[in-house]
Amino acid sequence: PFAAFSLSLSENVRLSKSLNPKEEEYVKGRQAVVEKCLKDNGIKYKQEHVPVIAVLGSGGGERAMVGLLGSLAQMAEEKLLDSITYLCGVSGSTWCMASLYEDPCWSLKVPTNKDKLMERLSDGEFNISEMLDWLNEAVEDENYSLTDFWAATVVYRTVKKVSDLKKKQLEHHLSEQKDRDTTNPYPIYTAIDKGMKEDHQKTYPWFEVSPHEAGYTHVGAYVTTSLFGSQFEEGIVKKQTEEKDMLYLQGPICRLSLNYCRKTATILHFILNTAAKIITKTIVALCSWTWGTKFNFLHNYSVEGSPVALVSDEKRYLMDAGLLLNSPYVAALRPERKVDLILSFDFSSDDPFQTIRQAADYCKEAGVPFPTVVIPAGEEDKPKDFYVFKDGEKAPIVIHIPLFNTVSCGDNLEQWRNNYKTFQLPYDRKKIEEVLSISSLNVKNNKQQIIAEIQAVCTD
């Protein structure tokens, strides 16, 4: 109802369904990079319409982190990485993104960045003492939640980044990327609002974070990223808080398994003997299942058409978007982004088509164009390595690539799935190399088919 409406009451809160002007500027500048890539690959396109391509990385813990790394590295090797305008992630894939984007020019030196990340994952050290130092500081925050605990005990243990947090100058904030040039695809991280999910809302829960702003896509309400987490009243900053490290934002993975519950209990026991305050506040958060506590930047702010709770509550709670849809389709499907082609890398361990089916269902309810999803008989549980879904002029073409498939895994599909569960101890070098290999192969084997679909959106 207020597609082009914007308020000037606050320079830091924006009410509009339109894209942030800075994002529009970035995308426009990125077109030159995309055009060169198209020319280098012999792809003919219309000068007045450079295609907008979005790569999606699903959730899946370390499997997704390493899988996305392998996929992007192979795209770079095949000279296709520069065709991407947007790189969107959820859950484990965002661990990879957050690590890569620490380098302002990561897409120009992918092999080097891949080797560094591999080295850190396989040989990096996790220092419990430094983890506790970080938790001791975090627990002083009135918005301390299970996200803090999870980030320190699981996420940082996996990505081996807790040591950097002790050195403040090495913290990585997403807002630092807002003034970078268009060397890399534009990154978008996704989450969901816990309260909106519990109210069985299917559109309002979606929340995205980019270098320029964070907010609710279907409400059209955003806050400047550097102030995401600060306390607001009627659109005005009441209390500014320090921006969280990027990897912290990806902490709330709430689909706990028995193994991780046991691991958490062990860590809790250790902490109990060293820091009573941490254990006390963590138990309180655990009992109330409190994740992702953030001050609500829309508190007492007039937002037409929004759910009452979204403006009345002083705090909101953000959770892993994978609890609704384990792939960031919602970010790529915002009509304002005008995405022509979606390249979805699905790192799910179970149903290889669940994410795309859920995306289709979501789009049907939200009135967003999306191609019909029909899975060939006999392939529901034994997928191939490349699927294309397309119909209609308004819907984007969707390429769906399951990580584990009969082409790359052969007859050992179930063994691959069982060896790489979402919740398990951090991978050793052998496991990392195996996931990198198979995710790379999925791109390498289908280079020409990807080019063919890029050509298709250029000629439509």
Short mmCIF file of N, CA, C and O in Angstrom, two decimals, residues 264-370:
data_model
loop_
_atom_site.label_atom_id
_atom_site.label_comp_id
_atom_site.label_asym_id
_atom_site.label_seq_id
_atom_site.Cartn_x
_atom_site.Cartn_y
_atom_site.Cartn_z
N THR A 264 26.71 -29.15 24.08
CA THR A 264 26.41 -27.93 24.79
C THR A 264 26.39 -28.17 26.29
O THR A 264 26.88 -27.36 27.08
N ALA A 265 25.83 -29.30 26.71
CA ALA A 265 25.79 -29.63 28.14
C ALA A 265 27.20 -29.74 28.71
O ALA A 265 27.48 -29.30 29.83
N THR A 266 28.10 -30.34 27.91
CA THR A 266 29.49 -30.49 28.35
C THR A 266 30.14 -29.13 28.53
O THR A 266 30.83 -28.86 29.51
N ILE A 267 29.91 -28.25 27.55
CA ILE A 267 30.50 -26.91 27.62
C ILE A 267 29.88 -26.14 28.78
O ILE A 267 30.56 -25.41 29.51
N LEU A 268 28.57 -26.32 28.99
CA LEU A 268 27.92 -25.64 30.10
C LEU A 268 28.54 -26.06 31.43
O LEU A 268 28.75 -25.24 32.33
N HIS A 269 28.82 -27.35 31.55
CA HIS A 269 29.43 -27.85 32.78
C HIS A 269 30.79 -27.21 33.00
O HIS A 269 31.14 -26.82 34.12
N PHE A 270 31.54 -27.06 31.92
CA PHE A 270 32.87 -26.46 32.02
C PHE A 270 32.75 -24.99 32.45
O PHE A 270 33.45 -24.51 33.33
N ILE A 271 31.81 -24.31 31.81
CA ILE A 271 31.63 -22.89 32.11
C ILE A 271 31.15 -22.69 33.54
O ILE A 271 31.49 -21.72 34.21
N LEU A 272 30.32 -23.65 34.00
CA LEU A 272 29.80 -23.55 35.36
C LEU A 272 30.91 -23.42 36.38
O LEU A 272 30.77 -22.73 37.38
N ASN A 273 32.02 -24.07 36.10
CA ASN A 273 33.15 -24.04 37.02
C ASN A 273 34.02 -22.80 36.86
O ASN A 273 34.97 -22.61 37.60
N THR A 274 33.74 -22.00 35.86
CA THR A 274 34.61 -20.84 35.60
C THR A 274 33.86 -19.51 35.58
O THR A 274 34.45 -18.49 35.86
N ALA A 275 32.60 -19.52 35.22
CA ALA A 275 31.89 -18.25 35.13
C ALA A 275 30.40 -18.45 35.43
O ALA A 275 29.61 -18.76 34.54
N ALA A 276 30.01 -18.23 36.66
CA ALA A 276 28.63 -18.47 37.09
C ALA A 276 27.63 -17.56 36.37
O ALA A 276 26.51 -17.96 36.08
N LYS A 277 28.06 -16.35 36.07
CA LYS A 277 27.13 -15.41 35.44
C LYS A 277 26.76 -15.88 34.03
O LYS A 277 25.61 -15.76 33.61
N ILE A 278 27.74 -16.43 33.32
CA ILE A 278 27.47 -16.93 31.98
C ILE A 278 26.46 -18.06 32.03
O ILE A 278 25.47 -18.07 31.28
N ILE A 279 26.69 -19.00 32.93
CA ILE A 279 25.80 -20.16 33.01
C ILE A 279 24.40 -19.75 33.43
O ILE A 279 23.40 -20.23 32.91
N THR A 280 24.32 -18.80 34.35
CA THR A 280 23.00 -18.37 34.83
C THR A 280 22.19 -17.72 33.71
O THR A 280 21.03 -18.09 33.49
N LYS A 281 22.79 -16.77 33.01
CA LYS A 281 22.06 -16.09 31.95
C LYS A 281 21.77 -17.01 30.77
O LYS A 281 20.75 -16.89 30.10
N THR A 282 22.68 -17.97 30.55
CA THR A 282 22.46 -18.92 29.46
C THR A 282 21.30 -19.85 29.78
O THR A 282 20.47 -20.16 28.92
N ILE A 283 21.21 -20.30 31.01
CA ILE A 283 20.12 -21.18 31.42
C ILE A 283 18.78 -20.44 31.32
O ILE A 283 17.77 -20.98 30.86
N VAL A 284 18.77 -19.18 31.73
CA VAL A 284 17.55 -18.37 31.63
C VAL A 284 17.12 -18.27 30.17
O VAL A 284 15.94 -18.44 29.83
N ALA A 285 18.08 -18.00 29.28
CA ALA A 285 17.78 -17.91 27.85
C ALA A 285 17.33 -19.25 27.30
O ALA A 285 16.44 -19.33 26.45
N LEU A 286 17.95 -20.33 27.81
CA LEU A 286 17.61 -21.67 27.35
C LEU A 286 16.19 -22.04 27.75
O LEU A 286 15.42 -22.60 26.96
N CYS A 287 15.82 -21.72 28.98
CA CYS A 287 14.48 -22.05 29.48
C CYS A 287 13.39 -21.32 28.69
O CYS A 287 12.30 -21.87 28.48
N SER A 288 13.68 -20.11 28.27
CA SER A 288 12.70 -19.34 27.50
C SER A 288 12.93 -19.46 26.00
O SER A 288 12.21 -18.86 25.21
N TRP A 289 13.96 -20.24 25.64
CA TRP A 289 14.33 -20.46 24.22
C TRP A 289 14.48 -19.11 23.51
O TRP A 289 13.89 -18.83 22.47
N THR A 290 15.31 -18.26 24.08
CA THR A 290 15.48 -16.90 23.59
C THR A 290 16.68 -16.81 22.66
O THR A 290 17.82 -17.04 23.06
N TRP A 291 16.41 -16.45 21.40
CA TRP A 291 17.46 -16.34 20.38
C TRP A 291 17.44 -14.94 19.77
O TRP A 291 16.41 -14.30 19.65
N GLY A 292 18.59 -14.50 19.33
CA GLY A 292 18.71 -13.31 18.49
C GLY A 292 18.03 -12.06 19.02
O GLY A 292 17.38 -11.34 18.27
N THR A 293 18.18 -11.79 20.31
CA THR A 293 17.52 -10.62 20.90
C THR A 293 18.12 -9.33 20.35
O THR A 293 19.32 -9.11 20.41
N LYS A 294 17.25 -8.49 19.81
CA LYS A 294 17.67 -7.20 19.26
C LYS A 294 16.67 -6.12 19.66
O LYS A 294 15.47 -6.37 19.72
N PHE A 295 17.18 -4.92 19.91
CA PHE A 295 16.27 -3.81 20.07
C PHE A 295 15.49 -3.62 18.77
O PHE A 295 16.05 -3.77 17.68
N ASN A 296 14.22 -3.29 18.88
CA ASN A 296 13.35 -3.13 17.73
C ASN A 296 13.46 -1.70 17.19
O ASN A 296 13.04 -0.74 17.85
N PHE A 297 14.03 -1.55 16.01
CA PHE A 297 14.22 -0.20 15.46
C PHE A 297 12.89 0.44 15.06
O PHE A 297 12.83 1.64 14.77
N LEU A 298 11.81 -0.34 15.07
CA LEU A 298 10.49 0.19 14.73
C LEU A 298 9.64 0.47 15.98
O LEU A 298 8.44 0.74 15.86
N HIS A 299 10.25 0.40 17.15
CA HIS A 299 9.50 0.58 18.39
C HIS A 299 8.80 1.93 18.42
O HIS A 299 9.42 2.98 18.28
N ASN A 300 7.48 1.88 18.57
CA ASN A 300 6.62 3.08 18.62
C ASN A 300 6.76 3.96 17.39
O ASN A 300 6.59 5.19 17.47
N TYR A 301 7.07 3.33 16.28
CA TYR A 301 7.19 4.06 15.01
C TYR A 301 5.95 3.76 14.18
O TYR A 301 5.48 2.61 14.15
N SER A 302 5.42 4.73 13.52
CA SER A 302 4.21 4.54 12.72
C SER A 302 4.56 3.90 11.39
O SER A 302 5.21 4.50 10.53
N VAL A 303 4.16 2.62 11.23
CA VAL A 303 4.42 1.88 10.00
C VAL A 303 3.10 1.33 9.48
O VAL A 303 2.55 0.37 10.01
N GLU A 304 2.58 1.95 8.45
CA GLU A 304 1.28 1.58 7.90
C GLU A 304 1.27 0.12 7.43
O GLU A 304 2.15 -0.34 6.74
N GLY A 305 0.25 -0.61 7.85
CA GLY A 305 0.04 -1.96 7.36
C GLY A 305 0.88 -3.03 8.04
O GLY A 305 0.81 -4.19 7.65
N SER A 306 1.66 -2.67 9.06
CA SER A 306 2.51 -3.68 9.70
C SER A 306 1.77 -4.34 10.86
O SER A 306 0.85 -3.75 11.44
N PRO A 307 2.15 -5.57 11.21
CA PRO A 307 1.57 -6.22 12.40
C PRO A 307 1.82 -5.36 13.63
O PRO A 307 2.88 -4.75 13.76
N VAL A 308 0.86 -5.33 14.55
CA VAL A 308 0.95 -4.47 15.74
C VAL A 308 2.22 -4.74 16.54
O VAL A 308 2.90 -3.82 16.98
N ALA A 309 2.54 -6.02 16.72
CA ALA A 309 3.70 -6.38 17.54
C ALA A 309 5.00 -5.82 16.98
O ALA A 309 5.95 -5.56 17.72
N LEU A 310 5.03 -5.62 15.69
CA LEU A 310 6.26 -5.18 15.05
C LEU A 310 6.61 -3.74 15.41
O LEU A 310 7.75 -3.31 15.25
N VAL A 311 5.66 -2.99 15.88
CA VAL A 311 5.94 -1.61 16.29
C VAL A 311 5.75 -1.39 17.79
O VAL A 311 6.26 -0.42 18.35
N SER A 312 5.03 -2.30 18.44
CA SER A 312 4.77 -2.11 19.88
C SER A 312 5.84 -2.71 20.79
O SER A 312 6.06 -2.22 21.90
N ASP A 313 6.49 -3.78 20.33
CA ASP A 313 7.48 -4.44 21.16
C ASP A 313 8.82 -3.71 21.16
O ASP A 313 9.28 -3.28 20.09
N GLU A 314 9.43 -3.59 22.32
CA GLU A 314 10.72 -2.91 22.40
C GLU A 314 11.85 -3.76 21.81
O GLU A 314 12.82 -3.22 21.31
N LYS A 315 11.68 -5.09 21.89
CA LYS A 315 12.70 -5.99 21.36
C LYS A 315 12.08 -7.00 20.41
O LYS A 315 10.91 -7.35 20.53
N ARG A 316 12.87 -7.45 19.44
CA ARG A 316 12.45 -8.52 18.53
C ARG A 316 13.51 -9.61 18.60
O ARG A 316 14.64 -9.39 19.06
N TYR A 317 13.15 -10.79 18.12
CA TYR A 317 14.03 -11.95 18.22
C TYR A 317 14.21 -12.58 16.85
O TYR A 317 13.24 -13.03 16.23
N LEU A 318 15.44 -12.59 16.36
CA LEU A 318 15.73 -13.11 15.03
C LEU A 318 16.29 -14.52 15.11
O LEU A 318 17.08 -14.83 16.01
N MET A 319 15.89 -15.35 14.15
CA MET A 319 16.30 -16.75 14.14
C MET A 319 16.77 -17.16 12.74
O MET A 319 16.62 -16.41 11.77
N ASP A 320 17.31 -18.35 12.67
CA ASP A 320 17.78 -18.92 11.43
C ASP A 320 16.64 -19.01 10.42
O ASP A 320 15.60 -19.61 10.69
N ALA A 321 16.81 -18.40 9.25
CA ALA A 321 15.77 -18.41 8.23
C ALA A 321 15.45 -19.82 7.75
O ALA A 321 14.37 -20.07 7.21
N GLY A 322 16.38 -20.75 7.94
CA GLY A 322 16.16 -22.12 7.52
C GLY A 322 14.98 -22.78 8.20
O GLY A 322 14.49 -23.82 7.75
N LEU A 323 14.50 -22.19 9.31
CA LEU A 323 13.35 -22.74 10.00
C LEU A 323 12.07 -22.57 9.19
O LEU A 323 11.08 -23.26 9.43
N LEU A 324 12.09 -21.63 8.23
CA LEU A 324 10.95 -21.46 7.32
C LEU A 324 11.28 -21.95 5.93
O LEU A 324 10.48 -22.62 5.28
N LEU A 325 12.44 -21.58 5.45
CA LEU A 325 12.86 -21.95 4.10
C LEU A 325 14.38 -21.96 4.08
O LEU A 325 15.01 -20.93 4.28
N ASN A 326 14.97 -23.13 3.84
CA ASN A 326 16.42 -23.31 4.01
C ASN A 326 17.23 -22.81 2.82
O ASN A 326 18.28 -23.35 2.50
N SER A 327 16.74 -21.80 2.15
CA SER A 327 17.47 -21.16 1.05
C SER A 327 16.94 -19.74 0.91
O SER A 327 15.74 -19.51 1.10
N PRO A 328 17.79 -18.77 0.61
CA PRO A 328 17.38 -17.35 0.65
C PRO A 328 16.62 -16.88 -0.58
O PRO A 328 16.89 -15.81 -1.13
N TYR A 329 15.64 -17.68 -1.03
CA TYR A 329 14.85 -17.29 -2.19
C TYR A 329 14.16 -15.95 -2.00
O TYR A 329 14.05 -15.16 -2.95
N VAL A 330 13.67 -15.69 -0.79
CA VAL A 330 12.88 -14.48 -0.56
C VAL A 330 13.68 -13.22 -0.90
O VAL A 330 13.14 -12.26 -1.45
N ALA A 331 14.98 -13.22 -0.58
CA ALA A 331 15.81 -12.06 -0.88
C ALA A 331 15.95 -11.86 -2.40
O ALA A 331 15.85 -10.74 -2.90
N ALA A 332 16.16 -12.95 -3.13
CA ALA A 332 16.35 -12.86 -4.58
C ALA A 332 15.05 -12.54 -5.30
O ALA A 332 15.07 -11.99 -6.41
N LEU A 333 13.92 -12.89 -4.70
CA LEU A 333 12.62 -12.72 -5.36
C LEU A 333 11.94 -11.40 -5.06
O LEU A 333 10.80 -11.19 -5.49
N ARG A 334 12.59 -10.52 -4.32
CA ARG A 334 12.01 -9.18 -4.14
C ARG A 334 11.82 -8.57 -5.53
O ARG A 334 12.78 -8.43 -6.30
N PRO A 335 10.60 -8.20 -5.88
CA PRO A 335 10.33 -7.69 -7.23
C PRO A 335 11.24 -6.54 -7.64
O PRO A 335 11.63 -6.41 -8.81
N GLU A 336 11.61 -5.72 -6.65
CA GLU A 336 12.44 -4.54 -6.96
C GLU A 336 13.83 -4.93 -7.45
O GLU A 336 14.50 -4.13 -8.11
N ARG A 337 14.26 -6.14 -7.16
CA ARG A 337 15.61 -6.56 -7.58
C ARG A 337 15.63 -7.06 -9.02
O ARG A 337 16.69 -7.21 -9.62
N LYS A 338 14.47 -7.38 -9.55
CA LYS A 338 14.32 -7.75 -10.96
C LYS A 338 15.32 -8.83 -11.38
O LYS A 338 16.01 -8.73 -12.40
N VAL A 339 15.39 -9.88 -10.56
CA VAL A 339 16.31 -10.98 -10.84
C VAL A 339 15.77 -11.82 -12.00
O VAL A 339 14.62 -12.24 -11.99
N ASP A 340 16.62 -12.05 -13.00
CA ASP A 340 16.23 -12.83 -14.18
C ASP A 340 16.53 -14.31 -14.04
O ASP A 340 15.81 -15.16 -14.57
N LEU A 341 17.62 -14.61 -13.33
CA LEU A 341 18.07 -16.01 -13.22
C LEU A 341 18.55 -16.27 -11.80
O LEU A 341 19.36 -15.51 -11.25
N ILE A 342 18.05 -17.34 -11.20
CA ILE A 342 18.49 -17.76 -9.88
C ILE A 342 19.28 -19.05 -10.02
O ILE A 342 18.81 -20.02 -10.60
N LEU A 343 20.49 -19.05 -9.50
CA LEU A 343 21.33 -20.25 -9.47
C LEU A 343 21.40 -20.70 -8.02
O LEU A 343 22.10 -20.11 -7.20
N SER A 344 20.62 -21.73 -7.70
CA SER A 344 20.48 -22.18 -6.33
C SER A 344 21.33 -23.41 -6.05
O SER A 344 21.11 -24.48 -6.62
N PHE A 345 22.31 -23.25 -5.15
CA PHE A 345 23.12 -24.37 -4.69
C PHE A 345 22.49 -24.87 -3.40
O PHE A 345 22.46 -24.17 -2.39
N ASP A 346 21.96 -26.10 -3.46
CA ASP A 346 21.25 -26.65 -2.32
C ASP A 346 22.13 -27.66 -1.59
O ASP A 346 22.47 -28.71 -2.12
N PHE A 347 22.49 -27.31 -0.35
CA PHE A 347 23.38 -28.15 0.45
C PHE A 347 22.62 -28.93 1.52
O PHE A 347 23.21 -29.39 2.49
N SER A 348 21.30 -29.08 1.34
CA SER A 348 20.50 -29.85 2.29
C SER A 348 20.96 -31.30 2.31
O SER A 348 21.40 -31.83 1.28
N SER A 349 20.80 -31.95 3.45
CA SER A 349 21.26 -33.33 3.56
C SER A 349 20.15 -34.34 3.32
O SER A 349 20.41 -35.51 3.06
N ASP A 350 18.89 -33.90 3.40
CA ASP A 350 17.78 -34.83 3.28
C ASP A 350 17.07 -34.65 1.93
O ASP A 350 17.63 -34.95 0.90
N ASP A 351 15.83 -34.17 1.96
CA ASP A 351 15.06 -33.99 0.73
C ASP A 351 15.76 -32.99 -0.18
O ASP A 351 15.86 -31.81 0.14
N PRO A 352 16.25 -33.41 -1.36
CA PRO A 352 17.00 -32.52 -2.24
C PRO A 352 16.15 -31.47 -2.94
O PRO A 352 16.69 -30.58 -3.59
N PHE A 353 14.82 -31.58 -2.83
CA PHE A 353 13.95 -30.62 -3.51
C PHE A 353 13.05 -29.85 -2.54
O PHE A 353 12.17 -29.11 -2.97
N GLN A 354 13.28 -30.02 -1.25
CA GLN A 354 12.40 -29.36 -0.28
C GLN A 354 12.45 -27.84 -0.41
O GLN A 354 11.41 -27.17 -0.37
N THR A 355 13.64 -27.27 -0.57
CA THR A 355 13.75 -25.82 -0.60
C THR A 355 13.03 -25.22 -1.80
O THR A 355 12.34 -24.22 -1.67
N ILE A 356 13.17 -25.84 -2.96
CA ILE A 356 12.54 -25.25 -4.14
C ILE A 356 11.03 -25.45 -4.11
O ILE A 356 10.27 -24.60 -4.57
N ARG A 357 10.58 -26.55 -3.53
CA ARG A 357 9.13 -26.74 -3.37
C ARG A 357 8.56 -25.70 -2.40
O ARG A 357 7.49 -25.13 -2.64
N GLN A 358 9.27 -25.48 -1.30
CA GLN A 358 8.82 -24.49 -0.33
C GLN A 358 8.84 -23.09 -0.92
O GLN A 358 7.96 -22.27 -0.63
N ALA A 359 9.83 -22.81 -1.75
CA ALA A 359 9.89 -21.51 -2.42
C ALA A 359 8.69 -21.32 -3.33
O ALA A 359 8.08 -20.24 -3.38
N ALA A 360 8.32 -22.37 -4.05
CA ALA A 360 7.15 -22.31 -4.94
C ALA A 360 5.87 -22.07 -4.14
O ALA A 360 5.01 -21.27 -4.53
N ASP A 361 5.75 -22.76 -2.99
CA ASP A 361 4.57 -22.59 -2.14
C ASP A 361 4.50 -21.17 -1.58
O ASP A 361 3.42 -20.55 -1.54
N TYR A 362 5.65 -20.68 -1.14
CA TYR A 362 5.71 -19.32 -0.60
C TYR A 362 5.28 -18.31 -1.67
O TYR A 362 4.49 -17.40 -1.41
N CYS A 363 5.82 -18.47 -2.87
CA CYS A 363 5.52 -17.52 -3.95
C CYS A 363 4.04 -17.54 -4.34
O CYS A 363 3.46 -16.51 -4.66
N LYS A 364 3.45 -18.73 -4.30
CA LYS A 364 2.03 -18.85 -4.62
C LYS A 364 1.19 -18.05 -3.63
O LYS A 364 0.26 -17.33 -4.00
N GLU A 365 1.53 -18.16 -2.34
CA GLU A 365 0.79 -17.45 -1.31
C GLU A 365 1.07 -15.95 -1.34
O GLU A 365 0.18 -15.14 -1.08
N ALA A 366 2.31 -15.59 -1.65
CA ALA A 366 2.69 -14.17 -1.65
C ALA A 366 2.39 -13.47 -2.97
O ALA A 366 2.56 -12.26 -3.08
N GLY A 367 1.96 -14.22 -3.97
CA GLY A 367 1.67 -13.62 -5.26
C GLY A 367 2.90 -13.22 -6.04
O GLY A 367 2.88 -12.28 -6.83
N VAL A 368 3.99 -13.94 -5.83
CA VAL A 368 5.26 -13.66 -6.51
C VAL A 368 5.45 -14.68 -7.63
O VAL A 368 5.31 -15.89 -7.41
N PRO A 369 5.76 -14.23 -8.85
CA PRO A 369 5.95 -15.18 -9.96
C PRO A 369 7.09 -16.16 -9.69
O PRO A 369 8.16 -15.76 -9.24
N PHE A 370 6.82 -17.44 -9.95
CA PHE A 370 7.81 -18.49 -9.74
C PHE A 370 7.47 -19.64 -10.68
O PHE A 370 6.30 -19.95 -10.87
#
